[in-house]
Amino acid sequence: MQGRDHKRLRWGILGTGNIATQFAENLIQSGTGQLTAVASRSIESAGRFIDEWSEGPTGGTNRPSPFGDYASLLTDPDLDAIYIALPNTLHFQWTAAALEAGKHVLCEKPLALSAAEAKTLFASAEEKGRILIEGFMYRAHPQTQLILETIAAGEIGEIQLIQLNFCFNRPASRDDARFRADRGGGSLMDVGCYCIDFARSLAGKEPTSFHFTAHEHELGVDDFAAGSIAFRDGPLASFVCGMTVTTDQVSRIYGTRGWIEIPRFWKAQEGFTLHRPNHSPEHRSVPGADGLPPLYAIEADAFAAVIAGAAHWNPPQNTIANLEIIEAMRGALEAK
C-alpha cells in the first residue's frame, strides 16, 4: 500500500462496534501505530466505519482498506497486528485465527470464556513467536503505575480494604452483545472483570476465597452484581458492577494510614486523591498528564513496546488467573 509508514505497526481491526471506534480514533495519536485495515460482517459496514473515522476530527490521511469478512483481513500481508473488538464468544476463534495467520494480537477483554481457552491461545502465540495480550487498557496507563507506586511507598500504610465500582446505565437490548448470554454477555464478563483484575493487582497476590451474587435481567444475563474477595494475610476487596445502574463510579483503597479515592479507575486519566489524617486531601496525577495521548493510544504503544522486547504490562499468567476467578464466580452463580 503506497503512502504507508512501514516503520509503524500496521493494525487491522476485527469488528466495527463502539470499542473499535474508540481504538481507531485513539490510534491516530499513537506514536507507533497506524490503522491499515478494518473488517466487518459486510464490506458496506466496514466502509461506513472507515468513512466516519477518516472524516472525524482524528481521522488520518491514509485510508484503511475495508474487508467484508474477518478471514480475508487476516490474509493481508500489510498487517502486523490485529485488534479483536468482537463479542466475547468470538474472541477465542478469531484470536486463534489471527495467530495462525502470523499476526500479533491485542484482544479486548475477556480474552476467552475460560482459563483453558486462554492457555490454548497463549500456547499458540508462543509456538508462533507472536505477542498476544488481553486488552485491559488501564493497566498500560502510567496513572495505574503511579497508584501502585504510591501504595508501595507506604503512603496509606498497609492496604486493609478495597472498594471497586464499575457501573454504567444503558438501555437493555438483544441487539447489544452485553445483554446476550449466548454472546458471553453480562456485567461480570463486561466490567466486573476489571474490578477483579485491579483488586488482584492491588493485593499483589491471588485470592483465597470469594462471594458473588447477581441480579438476573429478563434477557437472561446478570445486569448488575456484587462480590467480595479475600486474600491470605492481605486485604479484603469488594466490588459492584452493573450495566443498568447509575453510580458515582468512584473506587477507594483504604489502608492503615490513609486512603486513595479514584474516579473511574479504568479510564486512568482523571488522577486520584490521597487522604491522610491531619493532612489536606492531595490530588495527584501523572506529570504532564494533560499532554498524554488518549488511553487506547497508550495501550497500542505499550503493545508495540512488548513486541520490541519490553516487559509485559498484562502477562499471560495474569489473564489466566483472572479468568479462573471469573469462571469460579460464574459457576457459583449457576449452581444457585
mmCIF file of C-alpha atoms in Angstrom:
data_model
loop_
_atom_site.group_PDB
_atom_site.id
_atom_site.type_symbol
_atom_site.label_atom_id
_atom_site.label_comp_id
_atom_site.label_asym_id
_atom_site.label_seq_id
_atom_site.Cartn_x
_atom_site.Cartn_y
_atom_site.Cartn_z
ATOM 1 C CA MET A 1 0.000 0.000 0.000
ATOM 2 C CA GLN A 2 1.610 3.190 -1.094
ATOM 3 C CA GLY A 3 1.947 6.008 1.382
ATOM 4 C CA ARG A 4 2.172 3.718 4.427
ATOM 5 C CA ASP A 5 4.858 4.329 7.033
ATOM 6 C CA HIS A 6 6.316 0.838 7.382
ATOM 7 C CA LYS A 7 8.242 1.843 10.492
ATOM 8 C CA ARG A 8 4.898 1.925 12.287
ATOM 9 C CA LEU A 9 2.979 -1.116 13.483
ATOM 10 C CA ARG A 10 0.268 -1.714 10.905
ATOM 11 C CA TRP A 11 -3.029 -2.551 12.598
ATOM 12 C CA GLY A 12 -6.115 -4.346 11.383
ATOM 13 C CA ILE A 13 -9.353 -4.230 13.396
ATOM 14 C CA LEU A 14 -11.913 -7.036 13.515
ATOM 15 C CA GLY A 15 -15.282 -5.545 14.374
ATOM 16 C CA THR A 16 -16.839 -2.108 13.993
ATOM 17 C CA GLY A 17 -18.640 -1.535 17.286
ATOM 18 C CA ASN A 18 -18.119 1.162 19.887
ATOM 19 C CA ILE A 19 -14.852 -0.213 21.276
ATOM 20 C CA ALA A 20 -13.419 -0.494 17.764
ATOM 21 C CA THR A 21 -14.330 3.147 17.165
ATOM 22 C CA GLN A 22 -12.536 4.230 20.339
ATOM 23 C CA PHE A 23 -9.428 2.265 19.430
ATOM 24 C CA ALA A 24 -9.356 3.604 15.861
ATOM 25 C CA GLU A 25 -9.889 7.212 16.935
ATOM 26 C CA ASN A 26 -7.156 6.947 19.571
ATOM 27 C CA LEU A 27 -4.721 5.086 17.332
ATOM 28 C CA ILE A 28 -4.146 8.138 15.153
ATOM 29 C CA GLN A 29 -2.445 9.717 18.182
ATOM 30 C CA SER A 30 -0.253 6.690 18.804
ATOM 31 C CA GLY A 31 3.471 7.130 18.394
ATOM 32 C CA THR A 32 3.946 3.642 16.978
ATOM 33 C CA GLY A 33 0.836 2.501 15.117
ATOM 34 C CA GLN A 34 -1.356 3.192 12.125
ATOM 35 C CA LEU A 35 -4.735 1.823 11.101
ATOM 36 C CA THR A 36 -4.322 -0.175 7.908
ATOM 37 C CA ALA A 37 -7.475 -2.300 7.568
ATOM 38 C CA VAL A 38 -10.918 -2.848 9.076
ATOM 39 C CA ALA A 39 -13.172 -5.893 8.760
ATOM 40 C CA SER A 40 -16.880 -6.185 9.442
ATOM 41 C CA ARG A 41 -19.590 -8.672 8.515
ATOM 42 C CA SER A 42 -20.126 -6.759 5.270
ATOM 43 C CA ILE A 43 -17.963 -4.563 3.074
ATOM 44 C CA GLU A 44 -20.587 -1.815 3.405
ATOM 45 C CA SER A 45 -20.328 -1.815 7.198
ATOM 46 C CA ALA A 46 -16.529 -1.709 7.087
ATOM 47 C CA GLY A 47 -16.697 1.129 4.571
ATOM 48 C CA ARG A 48 -19.077 3.168 6.733
ATOM 49 C CA PHE A 49 -16.771 2.706 9.723
ATOM 50 C CA ILE A 50 -13.780 3.910 7.726
ATOM 51 C CA ASP A 51 -15.712 6.871 6.315
ATOM 52 C CA GLU A 52 -16.688 8.012 9.803
ATOM 53 C CA TRP A 53 -13.173 7.500 11.151
ATOM 54 C CA SER A 54 -11.496 9.251 8.216
ATOM 55 C CA GLU A 55 -13.822 12.252 8.322
ATOM 56 C CA GLY A 56 -13.703 12.695 12.099
ATOM 57 C CA PRO A 57 -11.503 15.136 13.987
ATOM 58 C CA THR A 58 -8.820 12.473 14.446
ATOM 59 C CA GLY A 59 -9.070 10.875 11.019
ATOM 60 C CA GLY A 60 -5.888 10.046 9.147
ATOM 61 C CA THR A 61 -4.668 10.787 5.654
ATOM 62 C CA ASN A 62 -4.046 7.115 4.853
ATOM 63 C CA ARG A 63 -7.378 5.464 4.227
ATOM 64 C CA PRO A 64 -7.585 1.932 5.684
ATOM 65 C CA SER A 65 -8.710 -0.938 3.479
ATOM 66 C CA PRO A 66 -12.209 -2.337 4.131
ATOM 67 C CA PHE A 67 -12.915 -6.078 4.304
ATOM 68 C CA GLY A 68 -16.339 -7.701 4.239
ATOM 69 C CA ASP A 69 -15.299 -10.706 6.340
ATOM 70 C CA TYR A 70 -12.794 -11.341 9.106
ATOM 71 C CA ALA A 71 -10.872 -14.189 7.444
ATOM 72 C CA SER A 72 -9.953 -12.114 4.396
ATOM 73 C CA LEU A 73 -8.435 -9.360 6.517
ATOM 74 C CA LEU A 74 -6.145 -11.859 8.228
ATOM 75 C CA THR A 75 -4.573 -12.767 4.882
ATOM 76 C CA ASP A 76 -3.498 -9.155 4.249
ATOM 77 C CA PRO A 77 0.351 -9.165 4.176
ATOM 78 C CA ASP A 78 0.419 -5.449 5.024
ATOM 79 C CA LEU A 79 -0.774 -6.131 8.577
ATOM 80 C CA ASP A 80 1.439 -6.655 11.619
ATOM 81 C CA ALA A 81 -1.103 -6.694 14.443
ATOM 82 C CA ILE A 82 -4.798 -7.383 14.922
ATOM 83 C CA TYR A 83 -7.144 -5.737 17.399
ATOM 84 C CA ILE A 84 -10.065 -8.049 18.256
ATOM 85 C CA ALA A 85 -13.147 -5.928 19.010
ATOM 86 C CA LEU A 86 -15.791 -8.636 18.608
ATOM 87 C CA PRO A 87 -18.405 -10.073 21.013
ATOM 88 C CA ASN A 88 -16.897 -12.215 23.773
ATOM 89 C CA THR A 89 -17.934 -15.543 22.240
ATOM 90 C CA LEU A 90 -15.869 -14.762 19.121
ATOM 91 C CA HIS A 91 -12.640 -13.848 20.904
ATOM 92 C CA PHE A 92 -11.204 -17.360 21.056
ATOM 93 C CA GLN A 93 -11.998 -18.237 17.439
ATOM 94 C CA TRP A 94 -10.601 -15.096 15.851
ATOM 95 C CA THR A 95 -7.637 -14.697 18.166
ATOM 96 C CA ALA A 96 -6.644 -18.245 17.253
ATOM 97 C CA ALA A 97 -7.134 -17.490 13.558
ATOM 98 C CA ALA A 98 -5.093 -14.278 13.757
ATOM 99 C CA LEU A 99 -2.220 -16.075 15.490
ATOM 100 C CA GLU A 100 -2.371 -18.831 12.889
ATOM 101 C CA ALA A 101 -2.077 -16.122 10.224
ATOM 102 C CA GLY A 102 1.151 -14.954 11.854
ATOM 103 C CA LYS A 103 -0.179 -11.721 13.379
ATOM 104 C CA HIS A 104 0.403 -10.229 16.800
ATOM 105 C CA VAL A 105 -2.913 -9.903 18.655
ATOM 106 C CA LEU A 106 -4.400 -7.437 21.129
ATOM 107 C CA CYS A 107 -7.775 -8.877 22.118
ATOM 108 C CA GLU A 108 -10.381 -6.997 24.086
ATOM 109 C CA LYS A 109 -11.148 -8.438 27.492
ATOM 110 C CA PRO A 110 -12.060 -11.087 28.283
ATOM 111 C CA LEU A 111 -9.539 -12.891 26.097
ATOM 112 C CA ALA A 112 -11.676 -16.031 26.245
ATOM 113 C CA LEU A 113 -14.620 -17.526 28.095
ATOM 114 C CA SER A 114 -12.432 -19.863 30.160
ATOM 115 C CA ALA A 115 -8.921 -20.158 31.508
ATOM 116 C CA ALA A 116 -8.448 -23.329 29.451
ATOM 117 C CA GLU A 117 -9.172 -21.430 26.239
ATOM 118 C CA ALA A 118 -6.746 -18.696 27.293
ATOM 119 C CA LYS A 119 -3.994 -21.252 27.935
ATOM 120 C CA THR A 120 -4.551 -22.677 24.460
ATOM 121 C CA LEU A 121 -4.233 -19.236 22.884
ATOM 122 C CA PHE A 122 -1.072 -18.317 24.780
ATOM 123 C CA ALA A 123 0.488 -21.654 23.840
ATOM 124 C CA SER A 124 -0.289 -20.923 20.204
ATOM 125 C CA ALA A 125 1.218 -17.434 20.467
ATOM 126 C CA GLU A 126 4.401 -18.864 21.956
ATOM 127 C CA GLU A 127 4.595 -21.517 19.254
ATOM 128 C CA LYS A 128 4.137 -18.899 16.507
ATOM 129 C CA GLY A 129 6.533 -16.426 18.114
ATOM 130 C CA ARG A 130 3.772 -13.807 18.278
ATOM 131 C CA ILE A 131 2.690 -11.432 21.041
ATOM 132 C CA LEU A 132 -0.795 -11.915 22.494
ATOM 133 C CA ILE A 133 -2.159 -9.549 25.142
ATOM 134 C CA GLU A 134 -5.612 -9.245 26.687
ATOM 135 C CA GLY A 135 -6.721 -5.629 26.368
ATOM 136 C CA PHE A 136 -7.159 -4.313 29.891
ATOM 137 C CA MET A 137 -6.114 -0.879 28.646
ATOM 138 C CA TYR A 138 -5.963 0.782 32.082
ATOM 139 C CA ARG A 139 -3.032 -1.468 33.031
ATOM 140 C CA ALA A 140 -0.866 0.228 30.398
ATOM 141 C CA HIS A 141 -1.569 3.759 31.621
ATOM 142 C CA PRO A 142 1.075 5.466 33.801
ATOM 143 C CA GLN A 143 -1.601 6.571 36.292
ATOM 144 C CA THR A 144 -2.199 2.949 37.266
ATOM 145 C CA GLN A 145 1.521 2.533 37.856
ATOM 146 C CA LEU A 146 1.560 5.749 39.907
ATOM 147 C CA ILE A 147 -1.198 4.394 42.165
ATOM 148 C CA LEU A 148 0.726 1.154 42.702
ATOM 149 C CA GLU A 149 3.923 3.111 43.429
ATOM 150 C CA THR A 150 2.096 5.353 45.915
ATOM 151 C CA ILE A 151 0.872 2.281 47.776
ATOM 152 C CA ALA A 152 4.267 0.557 47.613
ATOM 153 C CA ALA A 153 5.856 3.684 49.120
ATOM 154 C CA GLY A 154 3.656 3.185 52.196
ATOM 155 C CA GLU A 155 1.749 6.449 51.859
ATOM 156 C CA ILE A 156 -1.528 4.879 53.001
ATOM 157 C CA GLY A 157 0.134 2.200 55.107
ATOM 158 C CA GLU A 158 -0.881 -1.416 54.699
ATOM 159 C CA ILE A 159 -3.934 -1.958 52.500
ATOM 160 C CA GLN A 160 -6.876 -3.286 54.509
ATOM 161 C CA LEU A 161 -9.982 -2.751 52.377
ATOM 162 C CA ILE A 162 -10.549 -2.255 48.649
ATOM 163 C CA GLN A 163 -13.885 -1.000 47.277
ATOM 164 C CA LEU A 164 -14.193 -1.043 43.489
ATOM 165 C CA ASN A 165 -17.074 0.305 41.416
ATOM 166 C CA PHE A 166 -17.584 -0.130 37.680
ATOM 167 C CA CYS A 167 -21.201 0.535 36.754
ATOM 168 C CA PHE A 168 -22.960 2.240 33.888
ATOM 169 C CA ASN A 169 -26.555 2.534 32.744
ATOM 170 C CA ARG A 170 -27.643 1.749 29.202
ATOM 171 C CA PRO A 171 -30.889 0.500 27.650
ATOM 172 C CA ALA A 172 -31.147 -3.278 27.579
ATOM 173 C CA SER A 173 -31.436 -4.735 24.102
ATOM 174 C CA ARG A 174 -30.887 -8.087 22.420
ATOM 175 C CA ASP A 175 -29.043 -6.131 19.750
ATOM 176 C CA ASP A 176 -26.371 -5.393 22.370
ATOM 177 C CA ALA A 177 -23.969 -8.312 22.933
ATOM 178 C CA ARG A 178 -23.635 -7.256 26.579
ATOM 179 C CA PHE A 179 -27.238 -8.372 27.113
ATOM 180 C CA ARG A 180 -26.860 -11.676 25.238
ATOM 181 C CA ALA A 181 -25.975 -14.755 27.259
ATOM 182 C CA ASP A 182 -25.188 -16.587 24.018
ATOM 183 C CA ARG A 183 -22.507 -13.977 23.275
ATOM 184 C CA GLY A 184 -20.804 -14.119 26.651
ATOM 185 C CA GLY A 185 -22.598 -11.068 27.990
ATOM 186 C CA GLY A 186 -23.392 -9.931 31.498
ATOM 187 C CA SER A 187 -21.973 -7.369 33.880
ATOM 188 C CA LEU A 188 -19.335 -9.675 35.370
ATOM 189 C CA MET A 189 -17.838 -10.507 31.982
ATOM 190 C CA ASP A 190 -18.161 -6.957 30.693
ATOM 191 C CA VAL A 191 -16.947 -4.790 33.568
ATOM 192 C CA GLY A 192 -16.698 -6.870 36.744
ATOM 193 C CA CYS A 193 -13.600 -8.457 35.220
ATOM 194 C CA TYR A 194 -11.865 -5.065 35.560
ATOM 195 C CA CYS A 195 -12.635 -4.952 39.272
ATOM 196 C CA ILE A 196 -11.260 -8.431 39.853
ATOM 197 C CA ASP A 197 -8.133 -7.635 37.866
ATOM 198 C CA PHE A 198 -7.477 -4.381 39.734
ATOM 199 C CA ALA A 199 -8.137 -5.953 43.142
ATOM 200 C CA ARG A 200 -5.590 -8.678 42.407
ATOM 201 C CA SER A 201 -3.059 -6.105 41.219
ATOM 202 C CA LEU A 202 -3.510 -4.034 44.371
ATOM 203 C CA ALA A 203 -3.244 -7.054 46.662
ATOM 204 C CA GLY A 204 -0.243 -8.418 44.784
ATOM 205 C CA LYS A 205 -1.424 -11.971 45.308
ATOM 206 C CA GLU A 206 -4.182 -14.392 44.371
ATOM 207 C CA PRO A 207 -7.478 -14.742 46.309
ATOM 208 C CA THR A 208 -8.158 -17.459 48.836
ATOM 209 C CA SER A 209 -11.951 -17.134 48.795
ATOM 210 C CA PHE A 210 -14.795 -15.121 47.306
ATOM 211 C CA HIS A 211 -18.529 -14.455 47.469
ATOM 212 C CA PHE A 212 -20.570 -13.375 44.479
ATOM 213 C CA THR A 213 -24.200 -12.591 43.845
ATOM 214 C CA ALA A 214 -26.013 -11.101 40.894
ATOM 215 C CA HIS A 215 -29.374 -9.925 39.611
ATOM 216 C CA GLU A 216 -30.666 -11.723 36.541
ATOM 217 C CA HIS A 217 -32.160 -9.489 33.876
ATOM 218 C CA GLU A 218 -35.180 -10.663 31.918
ATOM 219 C CA LEU A 219 -32.871 -11.102 28.905
ATOM 220 C CA GLY A 220 -31.017 -13.812 30.798
ATOM 221 C CA VAL A 221 -27.781 -12.079 31.852
ATOM 222 C CA ASP A 222 -26.514 -10.620 35.118
ATOM 223 C CA ASP A 223 -27.200 -6.929 34.600
ATOM 224 C CA PHE A 224 -25.751 -5.947 37.975
ATOM 225 C CA ALA A 225 -23.753 -7.819 40.573
ATOM 226 C CA ALA A 226 -21.704 -7.578 43.751
ATOM 227 C CA GLY A 227 -18.793 -9.587 45.020
ATOM 228 C CA SER A 228 -16.159 -9.830 47.710
ATOM 229 C CA ILE A 229 -12.677 -11.324 47.554
ATOM 230 C CA ALA A 230 -10.348 -12.342 50.392
ATOM 231 C CA PHE A 231 -6.561 -12.563 50.157
ATOM 232 C CA ARG A 232 -4.465 -14.564 52.621
ATOM 233 C CA ASP A 233 -2.755 -12.240 55.116
ATOM 234 C CA GLY A 234 -3.895 -9.379 52.926
ATOM 235 C CA PRO A 235 -6.767 -7.050 52.170
ATOM 236 C CA LEU A 236 -10.444 -7.709 51.709
ATOM 237 C CA ALA A 237 -11.865 -6.445 48.429
ATOM 238 C CA SER A 238 -15.459 -5.749 47.465
ATOM 239 C CA PHE A 239 -16.843 -4.662 44.137
ATOM 240 C CA VAL A 240 -20.036 -3.725 42.370
ATOM 241 C CA CYS A 241 -20.531 -3.899 38.633
ATOM 242 C CA GLY A 242 -23.560 -3.158 36.525
ATOM 243 C CA MET A 243 -24.951 -2.275 33.116
ATOM 244 C CA THR A 244 -28.290 -0.836 34.294
ATOM 245 C CA VAL A 245 -27.089 1.105 37.336
ATOM 246 C CA THR A 246 -26.211 4.766 37.868
ATOM 247 C CA THR A 247 -23.438 5.265 40.444
ATOM 248 C CA ASP A 248 -20.667 7.755 41.204
ATOM 249 C CA GLN A 249 -18.134 5.300 39.653
ATOM 250 C CA VAL A 250 -15.670 6.054 42.451
ATOM 251 C CA SER A 251 -13.337 3.399 43.893
ATOM 252 C CA ARG A 252 -11.424 3.554 47.175
ATOM 253 C CA ILE A 253 -8.383 1.836 48.637
ATOM 254 C CA TYR A 254 -8.211 2.000 52.452
ATOM 255 C CA GLY A 255 -5.001 1.497 54.403
ATOM 256 C CA THR A 256 -3.761 1.773 57.966
ATOM 257 C CA ARG A 257 -2.530 5.357 57.436
ATOM 258 C CA GLY A 258 -4.942 6.788 54.863
ATOM 259 C CA TRP A 259 -6.879 6.058 51.717
ATOM 260 C CA ILE A 260 -6.917 6.681 47.980
ATOM 261 C CA GLU A 261 -10.014 7.734 46.047
ATOM 262 C CA ILE A 262 -10.115 7.133 42.281
ATOM 263 C CA PRO A 263 -12.811 8.290 39.859
ATOM 264 C CA ARG A 264 -13.278 5.718 37.074
ATOM 265 C CA PHE A 265 -10.062 3.748 37.671
ATOM 266 C CA TRP A 266 -10.400 2.061 34.265
ATOM 267 C CA LYS A 267 -10.144 5.411 32.471
ATOM 268 C CA ALA A 268 -6.874 6.087 34.331
ATOM 269 C CA GLN A 269 -6.803 9.716 33.229
ATOM 270 C CA GLU A 270 -8.507 11.777 35.938
ATOM 271 C CA GLY A 271 -5.945 11.487 38.700
ATOM 272 C CA PHE A 272 -6.675 10.322 42.234
ATOM 273 C CA THR A 273 -6.925 11.842 45.705
ATOM 274 C CA LEU A 274 -4.730 10.855 48.637
ATOM 275 C CA HIS A 275 -6.390 11.236 52.054
ATOM 276 C CA ARG A 276 -4.406 11.093 55.319
ATOM 277 C CA PRO A 277 -5.309 12.175 58.877
ATOM 278 C CA ASN A 278 -4.143 15.702 59.714
ATOM 279 C CA HIS A 279 -3.387 16.414 56.057
ATOM 280 C CA SER A 280 -5.439 18.191 53.438
ATOM 281 C CA PRO A 281 -6.658 15.922 50.622
ATOM 282 C CA GLU A 282 -3.985 15.790 47.927
ATOM 283 C CA HIS A 283 -4.907 15.375 44.271
ATOM 284 C CA ARG A 284 -2.276 13.529 42.289
ATOM 285 C CA SER A 285 -1.859 12.808 38.620
ATOM 286 C CA VAL A 286 0.889 11.709 36.273
ATOM 287 C CA PRO A 287 3.294 14.588 35.482
ATOM 288 C CA GLY A 288 2.299 16.090 32.150
ATOM 289 C CA ALA A 289 -0.976 14.141 32.162
ATOM 290 C CA ASP A 290 -2.719 16.790 30.062
ATOM 291 C CA GLY A 291 -0.238 16.142 27.260
ATOM 292 C CA LEU A 292 -0.505 12.356 27.268
ATOM 293 C CA PRO A 293 -2.074 10.524 24.310
ATOM 294 C CA PRO A 294 -5.570 9.087 24.851
ATOM 295 C CA LEU A 295 -5.985 5.776 26.645
ATOM 296 C CA TYR A 296 -6.114 3.380 23.686
ATOM 297 C CA ALA A 297 -3.168 5.119 22.006
ATOM 298 C CA ILE A 298 -1.146 4.473 25.157
ATOM 299 C CA GLU A 299 -2.278 0.853 25.058
ATOM 300 C CA ALA A 300 -1.279 0.486 21.399
ATOM 301 C CA ASP A 301 2.148 1.962 22.115
ATOM 302 C CA ALA A 302 2.588 -0.317 25.144
ATOM 303 C CA PHE A 303 1.668 -3.287 22.956
ATOM 304 C CA ALA A 304 4.252 -2.251 20.364
ATOM 305 C CA ALA A 305 6.831 -1.921 23.141
ATOM 306 C CA VAL A 306 6.260 -5.550 24.188
ATOM 307 C CA ILE A 307 6.807 -6.645 20.584
ATOM 308 C CA ALA A 308 10.078 -4.724 20.713
ATOM 309 C CA GLY A 309 11.140 -6.565 23.866
ATOM 310 C CA ALA A 310 9.723 -4.565 26.776
ATOM 311 C CA ALA A 311 8.199 -6.289 29.806
ATOM 312 C CA HIS A 312 4.551 -7.334 29.587
ATOM 313 C CA TRP A 313 2.075 -4.934 31.186
ATOM 314 C CA ASN A 314 -0.523 -7.729 31.223
ATOM 315 C CA PRO A 315 1.360 -11.040 31.157
ATOM 316 C CA PRO A 316 -0.316 -14.339 30.255
ATOM 317 C CA GLN A 317 -0.335 -15.629 33.821
ATOM 318 C CA ASN A 318 -2.391 -12.614 34.917
ATOM 319 C CA THR A 319 -5.023 -13.180 32.244
ATOM 320 C CA ILE A 320 -5.287 -16.875 33.110
ATOM 321 C CA ALA A 321 -5.578 -16.235 36.858
ATOM 322 C CA ASN A 322 -8.243 -13.575 36.324
ATOM 323 C CA LEU A 323 -10.300 -15.891 34.135
ATOM 324 C CA GLU A 324 -10.040 -18.670 36.730
ATOM 325 C CA ILE A 325 -11.717 -16.417 39.294
ATOM 326 C CA ILE A 326 -14.380 -15.242 36.845
ATOM 327 C CA GLU A 327 -15.116 -18.863 35.929
ATOM 328 C CA ALA A 328 -15.480 -19.778 39.581
ATOM 329 C CA MET A 329 -17.839 -16.877 40.208
ATOM 330 C CA ARG A 330 -19.962 -17.728 37.185
ATOM 331 C CA GLY A 331 -20.025 -21.364 38.284
ATOM 332 C CA ALA A 332 -21.153 -20.424 41.776
ATOM 333 C CA LEU A 333 -23.911 -18.270 40.332
ATOM 334 C CA GLU A 334 -25.144 -21.024 38.016
ATOM 335 C CA ALA A 335 -25.146 -23.530 40.877
ATOM 336 C CA LYS A 336 -27.668 -21.497 42.886
#
